[in-house]
Structures are given as C-alpha cells and as structure tokens.
Phi, psi and omega in degrees: 000317181291327178294323180295316179294320180297320179294323175297318179296316178296318179298317178294323178296315179295318178297321178295317178296317178297318178298318178298318179299314179295318178298320179298314181295307184289329175295317179297317179297315182295313181295316179297317179299313181295317179297314180298317182295316181295315179296317180298313182300313180292320180293320179295315180298312181294321180295325177294319177293323177297327187272000179298128180273093185294323181299315180286335174297318183281318185267339183093169180202171180249134174251120182241139182210147175268321185232017177284160181253139177250104183247123180052045179064022175234139177284142176233120181236147177268333176205173187286353180273354185270359184213168173219136179254126180232164178281156175282128180242120180054038177074014183229158174241126176204136175215127186304127175077012183229155173270127183241149177224135177278130181239129181225135176077022177237156184281143173222141179250157177262120186296323179294317178295321179300310182298316180297315180293321179299312181297316180296312182294319181294315183292332178289337187256347180280151179233165177089187184249039180272154174264140180233149172234120179256122181241115173270099185293317181199145174231116173261115187289324178217131341298145189300117178212138178227155174229121185231139174237134177236122178257130177247124180259111186242157174239150175290152177291330187265353182208178178264010179295135180250141175226157183247131173252123183250127174237138182224144180218141168249124184233142178237133177269114180241153176220154179274128180272119180262126180241000000 
C-alpha cells in the first residue's frame, strides 16, 4: 500500500517537472515573440518617418512606370521594380517608353535611409543575447510601403536546442491631407 502511494507521488513530481519545462518553453516563446513584434513595429514606423525625403516633398518629383496602375489618380505598385522616380527637369517629366506623372506635396521615402535607420533603431532596443536577422524584403518609395521580416534565433534555458521566431510586417506611411 505504501509503495503504491509513493509511486503516485513520484509520478506527480515527474509530471510537475515536465509541466514546468513546457511552461518555461512556451512562456519564453510567447514573451520573445511579443517583444520582437513590438520593437519591430515601432522601429519600422520610426524608420519610415526618418526616411521621408523632405526635399522631394517640397520640390516635387516624377513617377514613371511602364506597367504600374493609376487608380483614382494614385499610383499602385506591387514591388519596387515597377517604377522609377526621377527629378523634374524644366517643369516637365519625361522618361523614354514610360508613362510619367508629376507629384508635388506627397511623401516619398529613401530606401537606403530606411534600411539604415531600421537596423539602428531595432538594435538599440533589443535585449538579451539573441541573434537576429533583419530582412528588408521590399521598399516601395512612392507611395511609401515597406515589407520587413525579422528572424529571432533563440535557445531554451534548459538545453541548447535553437528555434526561430519569425515576425513579418507590411507597413504603409500615410498622412492626413489638410485642406
């Protein structure tokens, strides 16, 4: 009789240790995922504001495309290869073989400034000894849209097993037009 009760006690102890191990793993994944997503979201938003090309906002620019769509007087692009942005020359927009539109008073972002600012802002805010991979999948300069993926390589506290947490965001820079 006493051996049966002792085995139940050992079984409950082993089950409790296993439960603690599972809570530790999933708690770490959940907290890390939420932290990474929040930092990524804030860093992408701030980097987009950092990358706004104020000079072209004030002077205007030309958007030229061979296969872009113009919907309701707004350009719609699926990726950054569908357009080219050029400066206005003598008050005109022209690029051989493309349809061009003069844009004035609208935001355009600089892809190089965006990537640099994103990496700096993200790295300033992460904590711990995790490895990260930041992938800027695409930057559409006008209208401003970015697609970013951040991979976090984490290890369990109880073992050397590594797992990857992937966060991805598509962000659009919008502004309210005041008339």
